[in-house]
Short mmCIF file of C-alpha atoms in Angstrom, two decimals:
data_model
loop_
_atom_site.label_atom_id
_atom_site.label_comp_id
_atom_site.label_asym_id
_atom_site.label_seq_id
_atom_site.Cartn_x
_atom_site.Cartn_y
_atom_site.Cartn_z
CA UNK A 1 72.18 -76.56 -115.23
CA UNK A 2 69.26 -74.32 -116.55
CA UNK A 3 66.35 -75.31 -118.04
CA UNK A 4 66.63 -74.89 -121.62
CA UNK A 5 63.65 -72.92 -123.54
CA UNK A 6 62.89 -73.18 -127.20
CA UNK A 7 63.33 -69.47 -129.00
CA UNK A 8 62.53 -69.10 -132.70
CA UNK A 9 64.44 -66.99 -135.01
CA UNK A 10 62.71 -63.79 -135.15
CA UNK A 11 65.02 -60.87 -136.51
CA UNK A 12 68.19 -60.68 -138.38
CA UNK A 13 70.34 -57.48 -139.18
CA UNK A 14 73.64 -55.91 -139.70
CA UNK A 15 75.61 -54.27 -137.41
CA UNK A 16 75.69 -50.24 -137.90
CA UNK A 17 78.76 -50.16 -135.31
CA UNK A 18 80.87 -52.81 -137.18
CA UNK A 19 81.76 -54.21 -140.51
CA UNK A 20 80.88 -57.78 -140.99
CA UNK A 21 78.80 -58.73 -137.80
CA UNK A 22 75.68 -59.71 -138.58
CA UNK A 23 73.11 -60.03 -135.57
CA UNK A 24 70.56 -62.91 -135.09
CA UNK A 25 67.60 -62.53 -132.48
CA UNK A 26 65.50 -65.36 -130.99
CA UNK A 27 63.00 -64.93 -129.26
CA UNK A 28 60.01 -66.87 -126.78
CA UNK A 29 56.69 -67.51 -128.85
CA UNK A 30 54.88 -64.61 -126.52
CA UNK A 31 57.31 -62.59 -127.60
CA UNK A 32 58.45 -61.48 -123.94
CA UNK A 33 61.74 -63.18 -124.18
CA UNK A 34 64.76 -63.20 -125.83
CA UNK A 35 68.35 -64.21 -126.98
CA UNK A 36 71.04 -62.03 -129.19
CA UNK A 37 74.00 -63.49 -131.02
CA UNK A 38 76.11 -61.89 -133.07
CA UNK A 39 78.48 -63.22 -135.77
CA UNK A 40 80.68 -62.44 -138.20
CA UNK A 41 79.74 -62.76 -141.72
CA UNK A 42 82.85 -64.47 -143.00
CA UNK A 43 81.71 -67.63 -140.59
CA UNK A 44 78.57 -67.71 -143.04
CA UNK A 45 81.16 -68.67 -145.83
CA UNK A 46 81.56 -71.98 -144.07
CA UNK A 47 78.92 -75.14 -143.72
CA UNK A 48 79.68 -75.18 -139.87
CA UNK A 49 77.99 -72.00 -138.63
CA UNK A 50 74.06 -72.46 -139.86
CA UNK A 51 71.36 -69.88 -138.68
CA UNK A 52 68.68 -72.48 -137.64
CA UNK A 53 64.89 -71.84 -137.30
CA UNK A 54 65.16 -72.28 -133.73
CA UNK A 55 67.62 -72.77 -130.59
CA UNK A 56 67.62 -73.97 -127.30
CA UNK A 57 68.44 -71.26 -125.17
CA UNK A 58 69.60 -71.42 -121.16
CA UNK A 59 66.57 -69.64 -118.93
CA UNK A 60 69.52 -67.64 -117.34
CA UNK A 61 70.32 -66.20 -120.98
CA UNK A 62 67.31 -65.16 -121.92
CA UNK A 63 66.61 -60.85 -121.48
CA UNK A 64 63.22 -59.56 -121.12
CA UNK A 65 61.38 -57.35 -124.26
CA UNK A 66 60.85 -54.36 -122.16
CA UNK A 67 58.06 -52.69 -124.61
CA UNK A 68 55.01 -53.93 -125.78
CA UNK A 69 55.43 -53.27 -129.62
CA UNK A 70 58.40 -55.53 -130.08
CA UNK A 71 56.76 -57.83 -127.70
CA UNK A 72 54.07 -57.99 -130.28
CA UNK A 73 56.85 -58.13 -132.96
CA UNK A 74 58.59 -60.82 -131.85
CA UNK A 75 55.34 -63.07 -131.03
CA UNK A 76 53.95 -62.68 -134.57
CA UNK A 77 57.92 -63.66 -135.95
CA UNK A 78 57.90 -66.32 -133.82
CA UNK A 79 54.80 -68.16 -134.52
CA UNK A 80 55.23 -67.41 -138.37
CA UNK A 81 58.67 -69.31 -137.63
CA UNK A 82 57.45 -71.82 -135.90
CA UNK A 83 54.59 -72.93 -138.05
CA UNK A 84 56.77 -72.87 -141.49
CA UNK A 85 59.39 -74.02 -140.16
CA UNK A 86 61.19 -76.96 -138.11
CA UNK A 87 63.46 -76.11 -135.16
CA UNK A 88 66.49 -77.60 -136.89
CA UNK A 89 65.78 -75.48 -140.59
CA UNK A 90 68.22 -73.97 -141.89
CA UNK A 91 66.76 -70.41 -142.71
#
């Protein structure tokens, strides 16, 4: 099994290519990696599918941040996350 590593909610957004999907990014607190999930919205409707502050995420599912601006991004969301928030918050 992969070691797991702790990624912080960093940017949320709406699909352009399809209705519905909403798309949730975690990332490392340096910012260099990260995780992508997408869901629908209608899942939101229920109490089973919460966007938490942070998730566990598999080493082997992480991607790298290839450029340095949203490597900078995604550090600065990640702290802020991380210091307001627990890893279990629903946000």
């Amino acid at each position: 099994m992969a070691n797991e590593v702790r990624t912080w909610l960093v940017e949320r957004t709406y699909s352009d290519d399809e209705q519905n999907i909403i798309i949730l990014v975690y990332a490392t607190p340096d910012g260099t990696r990260y995780h992508r999930k997408e869901r629908s919205l209608t899942s939101f409707e229920s109490d089973v599918r919460d966007t938490y502050a942070a998730v566990d995420v598999p080493e082997d599912e992480l991607g790298r941040v290839a450029d340095e601006e949203t490597r900078e991004s995604y550090a600065a969301a990640a702290t802020e996350m991380a210091e307001s928030h627990k890893p279990t918050d629903t946000v």
